[in-house]
Structure formats: structure tokens, C-alpha cells
Coordinates of C-alpha atoms in Angstrom, one line a residue:
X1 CA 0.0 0.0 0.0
X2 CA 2.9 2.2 0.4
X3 CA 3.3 2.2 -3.3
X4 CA -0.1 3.6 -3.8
X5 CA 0.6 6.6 -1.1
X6 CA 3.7 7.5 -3.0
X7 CA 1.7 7.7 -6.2
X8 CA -1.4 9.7 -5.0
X9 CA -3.5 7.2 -5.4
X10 CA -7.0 7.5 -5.2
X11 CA -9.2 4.5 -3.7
X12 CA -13.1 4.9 -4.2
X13 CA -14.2 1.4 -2.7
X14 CA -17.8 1.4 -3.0
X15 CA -17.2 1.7 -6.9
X16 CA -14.0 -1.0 -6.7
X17 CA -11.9 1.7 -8.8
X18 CA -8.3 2.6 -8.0
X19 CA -7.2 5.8 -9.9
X20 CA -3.7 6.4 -10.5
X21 CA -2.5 9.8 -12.1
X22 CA 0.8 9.5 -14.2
X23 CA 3.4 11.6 -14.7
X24 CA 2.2 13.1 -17.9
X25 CA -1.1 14.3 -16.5
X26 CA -3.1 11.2 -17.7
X27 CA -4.9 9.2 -15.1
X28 CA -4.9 5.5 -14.9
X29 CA -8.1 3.8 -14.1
X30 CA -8.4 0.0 -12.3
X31 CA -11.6 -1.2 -12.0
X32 CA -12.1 -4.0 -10.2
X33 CA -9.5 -6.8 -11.7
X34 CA -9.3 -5.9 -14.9
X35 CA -7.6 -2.6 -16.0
X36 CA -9.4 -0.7 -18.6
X37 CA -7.7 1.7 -21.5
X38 CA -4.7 1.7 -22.4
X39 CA -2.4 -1.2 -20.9
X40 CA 0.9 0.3 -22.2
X41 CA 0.8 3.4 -19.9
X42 CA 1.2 0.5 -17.0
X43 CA 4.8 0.3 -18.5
X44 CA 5.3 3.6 -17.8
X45 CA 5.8 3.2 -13.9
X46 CA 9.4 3.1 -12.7
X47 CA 9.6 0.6 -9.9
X48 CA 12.9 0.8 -7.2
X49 CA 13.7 -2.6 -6.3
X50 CA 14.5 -2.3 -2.6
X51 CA 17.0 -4.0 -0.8
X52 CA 16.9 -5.9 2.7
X53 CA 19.4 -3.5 3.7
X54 CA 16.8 -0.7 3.5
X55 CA 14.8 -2.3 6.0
X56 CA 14.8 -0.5 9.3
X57 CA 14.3 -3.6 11.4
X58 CA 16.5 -6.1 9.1
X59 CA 19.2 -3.3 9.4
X60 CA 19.3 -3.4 13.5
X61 CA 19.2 -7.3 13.7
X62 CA 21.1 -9.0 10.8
X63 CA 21.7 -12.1 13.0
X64 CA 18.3 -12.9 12.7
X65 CA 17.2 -12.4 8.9
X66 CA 19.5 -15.1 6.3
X67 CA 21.2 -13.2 3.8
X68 CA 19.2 -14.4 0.8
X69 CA 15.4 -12.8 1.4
X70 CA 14.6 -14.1 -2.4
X71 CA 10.5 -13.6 -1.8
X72 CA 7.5 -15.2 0.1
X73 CA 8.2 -18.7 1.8
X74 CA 6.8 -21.3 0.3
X75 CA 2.9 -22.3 0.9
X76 CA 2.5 -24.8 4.0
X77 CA -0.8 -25.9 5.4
X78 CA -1.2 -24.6 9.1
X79 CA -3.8 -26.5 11.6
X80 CA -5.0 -23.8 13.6
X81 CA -7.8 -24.9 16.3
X82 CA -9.1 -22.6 18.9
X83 CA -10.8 -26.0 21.2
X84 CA -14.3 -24.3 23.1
X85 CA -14.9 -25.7 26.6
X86 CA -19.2 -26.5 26.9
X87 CA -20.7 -23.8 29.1
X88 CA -18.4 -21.3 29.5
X89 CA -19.3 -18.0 30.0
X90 CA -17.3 -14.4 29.6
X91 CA -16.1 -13.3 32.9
X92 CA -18.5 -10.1 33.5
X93 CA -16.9 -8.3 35.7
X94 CA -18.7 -4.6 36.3
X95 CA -16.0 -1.6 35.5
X96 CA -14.8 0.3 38.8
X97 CA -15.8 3.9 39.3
X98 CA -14.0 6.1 40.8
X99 CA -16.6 8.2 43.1
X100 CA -16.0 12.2 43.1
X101 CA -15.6 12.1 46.8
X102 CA -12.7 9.7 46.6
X103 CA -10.9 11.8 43.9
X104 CA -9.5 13.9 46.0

């Protein structure tokens, strides 16, 4: 999303269209999926490929990230369970308020 920010970006969700002005005063259009008019003015958009070392947090701890950050790891199944005990109940607890009396 920071990419869109640095472009000016204009995000109108209710009509699913992303507007994009370019550098010579035209303004790209993406609606919904699929990118109407012309597709070669998507060429047009220079793109910085940015390097681990630019990464605040990578930059303080290098112990912790391997050198080679080629892209997303790969897909892996995850079991994820969140196991509900019958019966149980929120803890209502009422809020404590503080009297005016006991303020001072």
C-alpha cells in the first residue's frame, strides 16, 4: 500500500476503482480486476527494487534475517484450532468507578 501513497493514489471502494495519475497528467483507471484503456501506460511506472538493507528492522538485527530474502516462503498448510470448553461463560466483571468524593 505504500506504493499507492507515494503515487497519489485515489481509492473509491464502494465503486471497486483505483485511480492512478501518471506523470504526464493522464490518469490510470483499475476497476475492479481488470484494467481498462490503455495497458501500455502501466509500463510507464518506474519501480525501485528495494534491498533488505533498507529495511529499518532487518538493518538493526542481521543475526536474525539469512542473507538471501529471495521472496515469500513457500505455501504450508497450518492447523490452527481454537478448542471451546461447553458452558463457559465471559467473565463479567462490572467496571470500577471512581466516586467524586474519593478523587480527592
Amino acid at each position: 500500500m505504500d506504493w499507492l501513497s507515494k503515487l497519489r493514489a485515489k481509492i473509491v471502494c464502494f465503486e471497486k476503482i483505483v485511480q492512478i495519475p501518471l506523470p504526464i497528467g493522464d490518469i490510470l483507471e483499475v476497476h475492479g480486476e481488470r484494467p481498462e484503456g490503455n495497458l501500455k501506460q502501466l509500463k510507464t511506472m518506474k519501480v525501485n527494487k528495494s534491498k533488505p538493507e533498507d529495511i529499518p528492522v532487518v538493518r538493526e538485527f542481521p543475526d536474525v534475517f539469512p542473507e538471501d530474502l529471495s521472496g515469500l516462503p513457500p505455501s504450508r498448510e497450518i492447523e490452527f484450532r481454537i478448542d471451546l470448553i461447553h458452558g463457559a461463560m465471559p467473565v463479567a466483571k462490572s467496571p470500577y468507578r471512581l466516586a467524586s468524593t474519593e478523587m480527592q
